[in-house]
Amino acid sequence: MVVFLLVLVVVLALLGAVHWYVWRRLVRDVTVAGSRARRFGTAAVVVLPLLSLAALVSARAGAPFPVQQAVAWPGFLWLAVLLYLVLALVAGEAVRPLLRVRTSRRAAAAPAEPVPAAVSVSANEPAGNAEPPAEPATASATEPASATEPASATEPEPVTAPAAAPAGDVSRRLFVSRVVAGSAAAVAVGTVGYGTYGVLRGPRVKRVTVPLAKIPRAAHGYRIAVVSDIHLGPILGRAHTQRIVDSINATQPDLIAVVGDLVDGTVENLGPAAEPLARLRARHGSFFVTGNHEYFSGADAWVDHVRELGLRPLRNARVEIPAGFDLAGVDDVAGESEGQGPDFARALGDRDRARAAVLLAHQPIVVHDAVRHGVDLQLSGHTHGGQLWPGNYLAELANPTVAGLERYGDTQLYVSRGAGAWGPPVRVGAPSDITIVELASKQA
């Protein structure tokens, strides 16, 4: 408990520091103290992280589903915007001094404006109505002019007109701050906007050929549609599921594998969103294994529900596919806390190893168990390919493979980037996908 509290304090302190930095560069440095813009920006920097916190905890706190939906969009999107704002602002720190030097040089090279000469104005006559001096007149006999009278007695003191204000009252420092802040905001919003479009548009279908030595010639060209990490929730709902079902059915696969993280919520809230899965069509059926998020959402209830929708759950179980290979599935490692973790001996222990084995397992980290049990091909998800760059570098630290096909001993591992998104409905540098894995026989 103490460790958890310490980690929580560190995380909150880090988030506070990040938001202070964003406020300083995006609000304080570019607005006038007391202005409406300053007050609005400050309020936004306070409210948006609170919405993010609400989006993260509302489901587990048991908030009504409409409340979860209301806070999810602004809360999760702000997390994505914050990431790219910080990255862009940090990059802007390197550009800031260069902009200052450039603007200073341009200001120094600009010709100085001429200063207007002082204008003598009569003390009792407005300067704008001054008239040119009259021609000198000949002195009359009755009013001789005094040649010795000092000029100061007849001429008023000159009044100098006030100097004009310099063109533009925005300092070079303020100009540079506004350029950097505006550019950072444009980059962050543009990046998140494009990444959101990619998720809401739906996953693209990609194709991968995997040669397997034990696959019989009759199974050459056998197609498995692999879909993972659909993440139905407060943001991605029934329309998202329907897009995925339509994309899969259009490929006419022989078998469909849903490899975990189908949902982020209860059957009560998300059952209608999952209903289109009942329309999945494949020659040898659709199969399902649990992911870690099912155990946050009631795994047993979801296993029962997907069975009602026509999918066959493989809970540490195996079936023989008529094409000539074994299909096995194991529960996710997150189920170990509930006594429902992966059991490879149960799923694979007594099989005929002369037959090829294809394993469905949500997390790639179990590949070493797959190698020990003679699995030929493991199909996984979980990583999202990193989802938000540079998250792929963090994903590499926790997973043997982040995306794509790799070999571990005699076992090949294919990891899908997933069809949905967790948290922010945004993907940057890791587009969502549905993969058609085509098995190739070396005997063909």
Tab-separated table of C-alpha atoms in Angstrom:
chain	number	residue	atom	x	y	z
A	1	MET	CA	0.000	0.000	0.000
A	2	VAL	CA	2.833	2.357	0.844
A	3	VAL	CA	4.502	1.685	-2.498
A	4	PHE	CA	1.222	2.334	-4.313
A	5	LEU	CA	0.784	5.664	-2.523
A	6	LEU	CA	4.360	6.687	-3.318
A	7	VAL	CA	3.874	5.836	-6.995
A	8	LEU	CA	0.583	7.741	-7.004
A	9	VAL	CA	2.232	10.821	-5.486
A	10	VAL	CA	5.048	10.698	-8.047
A	11	VAL	CA	2.601	10.323	-10.943
A	12	LEU	CA	0.409	13.187	-9.721
A	13	ALA	CA	3.463	15.391	-9.170
A	14	LEU	CA	4.706	14.626	-12.671
A	15	LEU	CA	1.303	15.408	-14.204
A	16	GLY	CA	1.160	18.628	-12.209
A	17	ALA	CA	4.595	19.679	-13.442
A	18	VAL	CA	3.683	18.862	-17.049
A	19	HIS	CA	0.480	20.896	-16.866
A	20	TRP	CA	2.317	23.813	-15.242
A	21	TYR	CA	4.814	23.765	-18.097
A	22	VAL	CA	2.015	23.723	-20.678
A	23	TRP	CA	0.241	26.580	-18.855
A	24	ARG	CA	3.419	28.621	-18.743
A	25	ARG	CA	4.286	28.243	-22.419
A	26	LEU	CA	0.782	28.154	-23.867
A	27	VAL	CA	-1.019	30.618	-21.596
A	28	ARG	CA	1.175	32.808	-19.392
A	29	ASP	CA	3.845	33.600	-21.970
A	30	VAL	CA	1.381	34.634	-24.681
A	31	THR	CA	-1.376	36.482	-22.834
A	32	VAL	CA	-1.727	39.641	-20.766
A	33	ALA	CA	-2.208	39.264	-17.027
A	34	GLY	CA	-5.862	39.649	-16.094
A	35	SER	CA	-7.071	39.313	-19.669
A	36	ARG	CA	-9.989	37.103	-20.694
A	37	ALA	CA	-7.632	34.895	-22.693
A	38	ARG	CA	-5.418	34.350	-19.610
A	39	ARG	CA	-8.414	33.421	-17.461
A	40	PHE	CA	-9.857	31.072	-20.099
A	41	GLY	CA	-6.515	29.321	-20.704
A	42	THR	CA	-5.901	28.862	-16.994
A	43	ALA	CA	-9.362	27.392	-16.494
A	44	ALA	CA	-8.820	24.963	-19.370
A	45	VAL	CA	-5.506	23.728	-17.943
A	46	VAL	CA	-7.290	23.018	-14.649
A	47	VAL	CA	-10.500	21.459	-15.982
A	48	LEU	CA	-9.093	19.242	-18.751
A	49	PRO	CA	-6.863	17.074	-16.500
A	50	LEU	CA	-9.795	16.632	-14.124
A	51	LEU	CA	-11.853	15.329	-17.041
A	52	SER	CA	-9.000	12.986	-17.949
A	53	LEU	CA	-8.928	11.630	-14.405
A	54	ALA	CA	-12.709	11.171	-14.499
A	55	ALA	CA	-12.456	9.315	-17.832
A	56	LEU	CA	-9.853	6.938	-16.394
A	57	VAL	CA	-11.696	6.060	-13.178
A	58	SER	CA	-15.383	6.476	-14.005
A	59	ALA	CA	-15.928	2.899	-15.244
A	60	ARG	CA	-14.236	1.234	-12.287
A	61	ALA	CA	-15.990	3.629	-9.922
A	62	GLY	CA	-19.328	2.378	-11.249
A	63	ALA	CA	-20.450	5.679	-12.753
A	64	PRO	CA	-23.551	5.526	-14.970
A	65	PHE	CA	-22.656	4.725	-18.558
A	66	PRO	CA	-23.913	8.104	-19.913
A	67	VAL	CA	-21.534	9.816	-17.474
A	68	GLN	CA	-18.674	7.618	-18.696
A	69	GLN	CA	-19.480	8.633	-22.269
A	70	ALA	CA	-19.703	12.329	-21.372
A	71	VAL	CA	-16.248	12.490	-19.789
A	72	ALA	CA	-14.514	10.007	-22.126
A	73	TRP	CA	-14.294	12.160	-25.245
A	74	PRO	CA	-12.770	15.342	-23.744
A	75	GLY	CA	-10.842	13.492	-21.047
A	76	PHE	CA	-9.122	10.939	-23.252
A	77	LEU	CA	-8.555	13.298	-26.159
A	78	TRP	CA	-6.828	15.756	-23.831
A	79	LEU	CA	-4.332	13.050	-22.840
A	80	ALA	CA	-3.359	12.612	-26.495
A	81	VAL	CA	-3.233	16.358	-27.138
A	82	LEU	CA	-1.143	16.835	-23.986
A	83	LEU	CA	1.412	14.282	-25.173
A	84	TYR	CA	2.011	15.994	-28.494
A	85	LEU	CA	1.780	19.492	-27.003
A	86	VAL	CA	4.606	18.670	-24.625
A	87	LEU	CA	6.707	17.075	-27.366
A	88	ALA	CA	6.161	20.068	-29.659
A	89	LEU	CA	6.831	22.627	-26.925
A	90	VAL	CA	10.032	20.866	-25.878
A	91	ALA	CA	11.156	20.890	-29.510
A	92	GLY	CA	10.228	24.571	-29.582
A	93	GLU	CA	12.688	25.276	-26.767
A	94	ALA	CA	15.490	24.618	-29.247
A	95	VAL	CA	13.890	26.881	-31.853
A	96	ARG	CA	13.070	29.733	-29.459
A	97	PRO	CA	16.603	31.223	-29.154
A	98	LEU	CA	17.124	30.982	-32.917
A	99	LEU	CA	13.923	32.956	-33.518
A	100	ARG	CA	15.012	35.585	-31.008
A	101	VAL	CA	18.370	36.028	-32.710
A	102	ARG	CA	16.735	36.284	-36.117
A	103	THR	CA	14.153	38.856	-35.030
A	104	SER	CA	16.836	40.879	-33.245
A	105	ARG	CA	19.001	40.989	-36.359
A	106	ARG	CA	16.076	42.034	-38.535
A	107	ALA	CA	15.203	44.796	-36.089
A	108	ALA	CA	18.811	46.021	-36.034
A	109	ALA	CA	19.051	45.989	-39.836
A	110	ALA	CA	15.850	47.983	-40.310
A	111	PRO	CA	16.456	51.751	-41.098
A	112	ALA	CA	15.714	54.078	-38.211
A	113	GLU	CA	12.626	56.258	-38.614
A	114	PRO	CA	13.401	59.999	-38.949
A	115	VAL	CA	12.555	62.074	-35.884
A	116	PRO	CA	10.274	65.021	-36.715
A	117	ALA	CA	11.752	68.499	-36.058
A	118	ALA	CA	10.430	70.538	-33.164
A	119	VAL	CA	7.667	72.942	-34.113
A	120	SER	CA	7.315	76.372	-32.473
A	121	VAL	CA	3.721	76.993	-31.547
A	122	SER	CA	2.241	80.213	-30.246
A	123	ALA	CA	1.173	79.991	-26.669
A	124	ASN	CA	-2.286	81.342	-27.421
A	125	GLU	CA	-2.877	79.712	-30.807
A	126	PRO	CA	-3.334	75.991	-31.567
A	127	ALA	CA	-0.501	74.446	-33.495
A	128	GLY	CA	-2.852	73.187	-36.176
A	129	ASN	CA	-3.989	76.756	-37.010
A	130	ALA	CA	-0.562	78.401	-37.215
A	131	GLU	CA	-0.144	80.670	-40.212
A	132	PRO	CA	3.037	81.553	-42.092
A	133	PRO	CA	4.812	84.685	-40.807
A	134	ALA	CA	3.788	88.003	-42.348
A	135	GLU	CA	6.125	90.039	-44.565
A	136	PRO	CA	8.181	92.545	-42.569
A	137	ALA	CA	6.609	96.021	-42.647
A	138	THR	CA	8.341	99.400	-42.714
A	139	ALA	CA	8.371	101.016	-39.338
A	140	SER	CA	6.082	104.038	-39.079
A	141	ALA	CA	7.237	107.328	-37.805
A	142	THR	CA	4.907	107.190	-34.866
A	143	GLU	CA	5.805	103.578	-33.761
A	144	PRO	CA	9.520	102.986	-34.106
A	145	ALA	CA	10.732	99.497	-33.608
A	146	SER	CA	13.202	98.868	-30.843
A	147	ALA	CA	16.254	97.252	-32.282
A	148	THR	CA	17.614	96.394	-28.889
A	149	GLU	CA	14.501	94.511	-27.518
A	150	PRO	CA	15.415	90.911	-26.766
A	151	ALA	CA	13.780	88.246	-28.921
A	152	SER	CA	12.564	86.344	-25.891
A	153	ALA	CA	10.246	89.171	-25.032
A	154	THR	CA	8.229	88.734	-28.203
A	155	GLU	CA	8.756	85.031	-29.153
A	156	PRO	CA	7.025	82.208	-27.202
A	157	GLU	CA	8.839	79.137	-25.884
A	158	PRO	CA	8.850	76.295	-28.465
A	159	VAL	CA	6.645	73.288	-27.605
A	160	THR	CA	7.878	69.904	-28.896
A	161	ALA	CA	5.179	67.536	-30.214
A	162	PRO	CA	5.111	64.089	-28.508
A	163	ALA	CA	7.020	61.297	-30.351
A	164	ALA	CA	4.898	58.733	-32.180
A	165	ALA	CA	4.580	55.230	-30.608
A	166	PRO	CA	6.745	52.551	-32.236
A	167	ALA	CA	4.999	50.475	-34.895
A	168	GLY	CA	3.414	47.455	-33.222
A	169	ASP	CA	3.391	47.212	-29.459
A	170	VAL	CA	4.227	43.500	-29.319
A	171	SER	CA	7.772	42.822	-28.147
A	172	ARG	CA	10.071	40.425	-29.917
A	173	ARG	CA	9.945	38.085	-26.932
A	174	LEU	CA	6.165	37.968	-26.997
A	175	PHE	CA	6.212	37.462	-30.758
A	176	VAL	CA	8.560	34.466	-30.436
A	177	SER	CA	6.476	32.963	-27.612
A	178	ARG	CA	3.312	33.247	-29.661
A	179	VAL	CA	4.928	31.704	-32.742
A	180	VAL	CA	6.252	28.722	-30.770
A	181	ALA	CA	3.021	28.225	-28.808
A	182	GLY	CA	0.824	28.542	-31.886
A	183	SER	CA	2.964	26.131	-33.864
A	184	ALA	CA	2.986	23.592	-31.019
A	185	ALA	CA	-0.791	23.795	-30.651
A	186	ALA	CA	-1.299	23.381	-34.402
A	187	VAL	CA	1.015	20.348	-34.528
A	188	ALA	CA	-0.649	18.698	-31.517
A	189	VAL	CA	-4.218	19.284	-32.659
A	190	GLY	CA	-3.431	18.260	-36.245
A	191	THR	CA	-1.671	15.072	-35.151
A	192	VAL	CA	-4.448	14.045	-32.780
A	193	GLY	CA	-7.133	14.943	-35.297
A	194	TYR	CA	-5.592	12.758	-37.993
A	195	GLY	CA	-5.005	9.927	-35.506
A	196	THR	CA	-8.635	10.102	-34.368
A	197	TYR	CA	-9.855	9.955	-37.955
A	198	GLY	CA	-7.810	6.794	-38.492
A	199	VAL	CA	-9.485	5.042	-35.553
A	200	LEU	CA	-13.039	6.148	-36.324
A	201	ARG	CA	-12.629	5.241	-39.994
A	202	GLY	CA	-12.038	1.637	-38.940
A	203	PRO	CA	-9.138	-0.806	-39.338
A	204	ARG	CA	-7.579	-1.634	-42.658
A	205	VAL	CA	-7.133	-5.228	-43.813
A	206	LYS	CA	-3.561	-6.471	-44.221
A	207	ARG	CA	-2.392	-9.860	-45.427
A	208	VAL	CA	0.480	-11.995	-44.184
A	209	THR	CA	1.633	-15.362	-45.519
A	210	VAL	CA	3.056	-17.761	-42.934
A	211	PRO	CA	4.737	-20.957	-44.157
A	212	LEU	CA	4.332	-23.911	-41.765
A	213	ALA	CA	6.219	-27.158	-42.263
A	214	LYS	CA	3.531	-29.398	-40.729
A	215	ILE	CA	0.566	-27.945	-42.585
A	216	PRO	CA	-0.711	-30.516	-45.121
A	217	ARG	CA	-0.908	-29.632	-48.751
A	218	ALA	CA	-4.715	-29.518	-48.567
A	219	ALA	CA	-4.476	-26.613	-46.094
A	220	HIS	CA	-2.256	-24.515	-48.354
A	221	GLY	CA	-3.823	-21.044	-48.634
A	222	TYR	CA	-5.996	-21.493	-45.518
A	223	ARG	CA	-7.006	-18.007	-44.299
A	224	ILE	CA	-7.411	-16.972	-40.661
A	225	ALA	CA	-8.848	-13.518	-39.985
A	226	VAL	CA	-7.096	-12.201	-36.865
A	227	VAL	CA	-8.674	-9.321	-34.967
A	228	SER	CA	-7.632	-8.101	-31.540
A	229	ASP	CA	-8.072	-5.177	-29.171
A	230	ILE	CA	-11.434	-3.988	-30.454
A	231	HIS	CA	-11.957	-2.145	-27.141
A	232	LEU	CA	-15.659	-1.462	-27.199
A	233	GLY	CA	-16.403	1.171	-24.570
A	234	PRO	CA	-17.752	4.662	-23.930
A	235	ILE	CA	-16.297	5.917	-27.230
A	236	LEU	CA	-16.126	2.974	-29.629
A	237	GLY	CA	-19.544	1.342	-29.872
A	238	ARG	CA	-21.851	-0.611	-32.126
A	239	ALA	CA	-20.905	1.233	-35.332
A	240	HIS	CA	-17.258	0.347	-34.689
A	241	THR	CA	-18.151	-3.321	-34.294
A	242	GLN	CA	-20.197	-3.277	-37.475
A	243	ARG	CA	-17.305	-1.812	-39.490
A	244	ILE	CA	-15.052	-4.599	-38.235
A	245	VAL	CA	-17.585	-7.325	-39.012
A	246	ASP	CA	-18.155	-5.972	-42.504
A	247	SER	CA	-14.406	-5.819	-43.191
A	248	ILE	CA	-13.831	-9.372	-41.987
A	249	ASN	CA	-16.770	-10.880	-43.863
A	250	ALA	CA	-15.655	-9.159	-47.063
A	251	THR	CA	-12.437	-11.220	-47.003
A	252	GLN	CA	-14.365	-14.535	-46.816
A	253	PRO	CA	-11.983	-16.155	-44.321
A	254	ASP	CA	-11.902	-19.845	-43.442
A	255	LEU	CA	-11.667	-19.099	-39.714
A	256	ILE	CA	-11.943	-16.012	-37.484
A	257	ALA	CA	-9.814	-15.494	-34.363
A	258	VAL	CA	-10.740	-12.753	-31.848
A	259	VAL	CA	-7.660	-12.633	-29.641
A	260	GLY	CA	-8.742	-10.634	-26.607
A	261	ASP	CA	-9.491	-7.141	-25.307
A	262	LEU	CA	-12.879	-7.054	-26.927
A	263	VAL	CA	-14.379	-4.669	-24.349
A	264	ASP	CA	-13.810	-2.004	-21.707
A	265	GLY	CA	-17.027	-2.335	-19.736
A	266	THR	CA	-19.778	-4.640	-18.584
A	267	VAL	CA	-22.133	-6.788	-20.611
A	268	GLU	CA	-24.973	-4.632	-19.326
A	269	ASN	CA	-23.487	-1.481	-20.843
A	270	LEU	CA	-21.781	-2.898	-23.929
A	271	GLY	CA	-23.819	-5.951	-24.870
A	272	PRO	CA	-25.694	-4.049	-27.611
A	273	ALA	CA	-22.383	-2.730	-28.996
A	274	ALA	CA	-21.056	-6.287	-29.361
A	275	GLU	CA	-24.201	-7.650	-31.011
A	276	PRO	CA	-22.944	-7.314	-34.642
A	277	LEU	CA	-20.372	-10.037	-33.858
A	278	ALA	CA	-23.239	-12.495	-34.291
A	279	ARG	CA	-23.028	-11.789	-38.032
A	280	LEU	CA	-19.418	-12.937	-38.434
A	281	ARG	CA	-19.176	-15.605	-41.131
A	282	ALA	CA	-16.379	-18.140	-41.682
A	283	ARG	CA	-16.280	-21.697	-43.003
A	284	HIS	CA	-14.900	-23.163	-39.782
A	285	GLY	CA	-16.365	-20.674	-37.338
A	286	SER	CA	-15.229	-17.855	-35.037
A	287	PHE	CA	-13.121	-18.342	-31.900
A	288	PHE	CA	-12.409	-16.130	-28.900
A	289	VAL	CA	-9.811	-15.911	-26.128
A	290	THR	CA	-9.761	-13.508	-23.204
A	291	GLY	CA	-7.505	-10.479	-22.923
A	292	ASN	CA	-6.444	-8.572	-19.833
A	293	HIS	CA	-9.271	-6.041	-20.225
A	294	GLU	CA	-11.914	-8.762	-20.024
A	295	TYR	CA	-10.781	-9.332	-16.435
A	296	PHE	CA	-11.446	-5.662	-15.686
A	297	SER	CA	-14.945	-6.019	-17.136
A	298	GLY	CA	-16.259	-9.386	-15.889
A	299	ALA	CA	-14.530	-12.095	-17.916
A	300	ASP	CA	-16.956	-14.924	-17.154
A	301	ALA	CA	-19.970	-12.812	-18.142
A	302	TRP	CA	-18.315	-11.814	-21.408
A	303	VAL	CA	-17.290	-15.389	-22.223
A	304	ASP	CA	-20.919	-16.433	-21.820
A	305	HIS	CA	-22.095	-13.505	-23.914
A	306	VAL	CA	-19.762	-14.096	-26.868
A	307	ARG	CA	-20.826	-17.734	-26.820
A	308	GLU	CA	-24.420	-16.532	-27.193
A	309	LEU	CA	-23.286	-14.434	-30.162
A	310	GLY	CA	-21.965	-17.539	-31.928
A	311	LEU	CA	-18.244	-17.307	-31.078
A	312	ARG	CA	-16.541	-20.301	-29.492
A	313	PRO	CA	-14.400	-19.420	-26.465
A	314	LEU	CA	-11.171	-21.399	-26.110
A	315	ARG	CA	-10.364	-21.339	-22.408
A	316	ASN	CA	-7.210	-23.414	-22.168
A	317	ALA	CA	-8.726	-25.693	-24.786
A	318	ARG	CA	-8.017	-27.084	-28.234
A	319	VAL	CA	-10.011	-28.133	-31.292
A	320	GLU	CA	-9.017	-30.033	-34.413
A	321	ILE	CA	-9.637	-28.024	-37.566
A	322	PRO	CA	-10.758	-30.153	-40.544
A	323	ALA	CA	-8.107	-28.543	-42.754
A	324	GLY	CA	-5.474	-30.528	-40.853
A	325	PHE	CA	-4.117	-28.562	-37.884
A	326	ASP	CA	-4.916	-27.962	-34.202
A	327	LEU	CA	-6.263	-24.646	-32.949
A	328	ALA	CA	-5.658	-23.943	-29.253
A	329	GLY	CA	-6.435	-20.998	-27.016
A	330	VAL	CA	-5.347	-19.977	-23.518
A	331	ASP	CA	-6.733	-17.518	-20.994
A	332	ASP	CA	-4.843	-14.273	-20.550
A	333	VAL	CA	-2.179	-13.980	-17.868
A	334	ALA	CA	-4.291	-11.291	-16.161
A	335	GLY	CA	-6.670	-14.079	-15.180
A	336	GLU	CA	-4.104	-15.587	-12.816
A	337	SER	CA	-5.364	-13.290	-10.062
A	338	GLU	CA	-8.746	-15.030	-10.419
A	339	GLY	CA	-7.381	-18.533	-10.875
A	340	GLN	CA	-8.025	-18.392	-14.621
A	341	GLY	CA	-4.593	-17.859	-16.141
A	342	PRO	CA	-3.096	-19.728	-19.096
A	343	ASP	CA	-2.791	-23.509	-18.750
A	344	PHE	CA	-0.594	-24.731	-21.607
A	345	ALA	CA	-0.520	-28.324	-20.418
A	346	ARG	CA	-4.303	-28.496	-20.544
A	347	ALA	CA	-4.511	-26.814	-23.922
A	348	LEU	CA	-1.591	-28.526	-25.649
A	349	GLY	CA	-0.214	-31.276	-23.464
A	350	ASP	CA	-1.765	-34.391	-24.973
A	351	ARG	CA	-1.929	-33.531	-28.637
A	352	ASP	CA	-0.329	-35.227	-31.637
A	353	ARG	CA	2.801	-33.167	-32.309
A	354	ALA	CA	2.933	-34.415	-35.877
A	355	ARG	CA	0.087	-31.982	-36.556
A	356	ALA	CA	0.674	-28.236	-36.799
A	357	ALA	CA	-0.580	-26.201	-33.846
A	358	VAL	CA	-1.874	-22.634	-34.024
A	359	LEU	CA	-2.235	-20.920	-30.635
A	360	LEU	CA	-4.479	-17.959	-29.781
A	361	ALA	CA	-3.003	-16.013	-26.841
A	362	HIS	CA	-3.686	-12.363	-26.171
A	363	GLN	CA	-0.256	-11.319	-24.909
A	364	PRO	CA	2.952	-11.973	-26.861
A	365	ILE	CA	4.926	-12.582	-23.655
A	366	VAL	CA	3.697	-16.194	-23.451
A	367	VAL	CA	5.554	-17.116	-26.640
A	368	HIS	CA	8.300	-18.858	-24.684
A	369	ASP	CA	5.688	-21.203	-23.173
A	370	ALA	CA	4.407	-21.752	-26.698
A	371	VAL	CA	7.898	-22.722	-27.834
A	372	ARG	CA	8.195	-25.278	-25.030
A	373	HIS	CA	4.878	-26.859	-26.006
A	374	GLY	CA	5.719	-27.189	-29.689
A	375	VAL	CA	3.420	-24.489	-31.073
A	376	ASP	CA	4.041	-23.685	-34.726
A	377	LEU	CA	2.260	-20.309	-34.855
A	378	GLN	CA	1.053	-18.015	-32.078
A	379	LEU	CA	-1.461	-15.250	-32.872
A	380	SER	CA	-1.542	-12.341	-30.424
A	381	GLY	CA	-2.441	-8.684	-29.939
A	382	HIS	CA	-2.259	-6.550	-26.778
A	383	THR	CA	0.502	-4.129	-27.804
A	384	HIS	CA	-1.527	-1.882	-30.166
A	385	GLY	CA	1.801	-1.424	-31.939
A	386	GLY	CA	2.456	1.275	-29.354
A	387	GLN	CA	-0.737	3.146	-30.423
A	388	LEU	CA	0.727	6.636	-29.861
A	389	TRP	CA	4.261	7.321	-31.052
A	390	PRO	CA	6.708	7.191	-29.277
A	391	GLY	CA	4.796	4.618	-27.229
A	392	ASN	CA	6.174	1.867	-29.455
A	393	TYR	CA	9.547	2.240	-27.713
A	394	LEU	CA	7.913	1.618	-24.337
A	395	ALA	CA	5.964	-1.333	-25.751
A	396	GLU	CA	9.243	-2.873	-26.914
A	397	LEU	CA	10.451	-2.947	-23.308
A	398	ALA	CA	7.502	-5.090	-22.191
A	399	ASN	CA	6.888	-7.337	-25.201
A	400	PRO	CA	9.092	-9.632	-27.272
A	401	THR	CA	7.374	-8.418	-30.456
A	402	VAL	CA	5.379	-5.196	-30.796
A	403	ALA	CA	3.866	-5.838	-34.221
A	404	GLY	CA	4.349	-8.165	-37.162
A	405	LEU	CA	5.804	-11.641	-37.654
A	406	GLU	CA	8.912	-12.943	-35.877
A	407	ARG	CA	10.384	-16.345	-35.132
A	408	TYR	CA	11.303	-17.776	-31.723
A	409	GLY	CA	12.938	-21.150	-32.139
A	410	ASP	CA	10.520	-23.343	-34.076
A	411	THR	CA	7.580	-21.077	-33.221
A	412	GLN	CA	6.464	-18.102	-35.274
A	413	LEU	CA	4.726	-15.242	-33.489
A	414	TYR	CA	2.390	-12.823	-35.231
A	415	VAL	CA	1.243	-9.728	-33.310
A	416	SER	CA	-1.624	-7.598	-34.591
A	417	ARG	CA	-1.744	-3.869	-33.854
A	418	GLY	CA	-5.428	-4.273	-33.025
A	419	ALA	CA	-8.641	-2.922	-34.474
A	420	GLY	CA	-9.505	-0.311	-31.846
A	421	ALA	CA	-7.820	1.904	-29.285
A	422	TRP	CA	-7.629	2.081	-25.519
A	423	GLY	CA	-8.023	5.433	-23.782
A	424	PRO	CA	-7.670	8.144	-26.411
A	425	PRO	CA	-9.409	7.056	-29.636
A	426	VAL	CA	-6.206	8.034	-31.426
A	427	ARG	CA	-3.429	6.183	-33.220
A	428	VAL	CA	-0.201	7.802	-34.361
A	429	GLY	CA	2.411	5.715	-36.141
A	430	ALA	CA	0.516	2.488	-35.412
A	431	PRO	CA	-2.535	2.181	-37.683
A	432	SER	CA	-5.253	-0.255	-36.660
A	433	ASP	CA	-5.586	-3.460	-38.624
A	434	ILE	CA	-7.369	-6.721	-39.257
A	435	THR	CA	-4.917	-9.325	-40.510
A	436	ILE	CA	-5.615	-12.176	-42.888
A	437	VAL	CA	-3.021	-14.795	-42.038
A	438	GLU	CA	-2.662	-17.164	-44.971
A	439	LEU	CA	-1.073	-20.475	-44.102
A	440	ALA	CA	1.335	-21.873	-46.664
A	441	SER	CA	2.245	-25.549	-46.835
A	442	LYS	CA	5.836	-26.380	-47.662
A	443	GLN	CA	4.469	-29.466	-49.380
A	444	ALA	CA	2.593	-27.388	-51.967
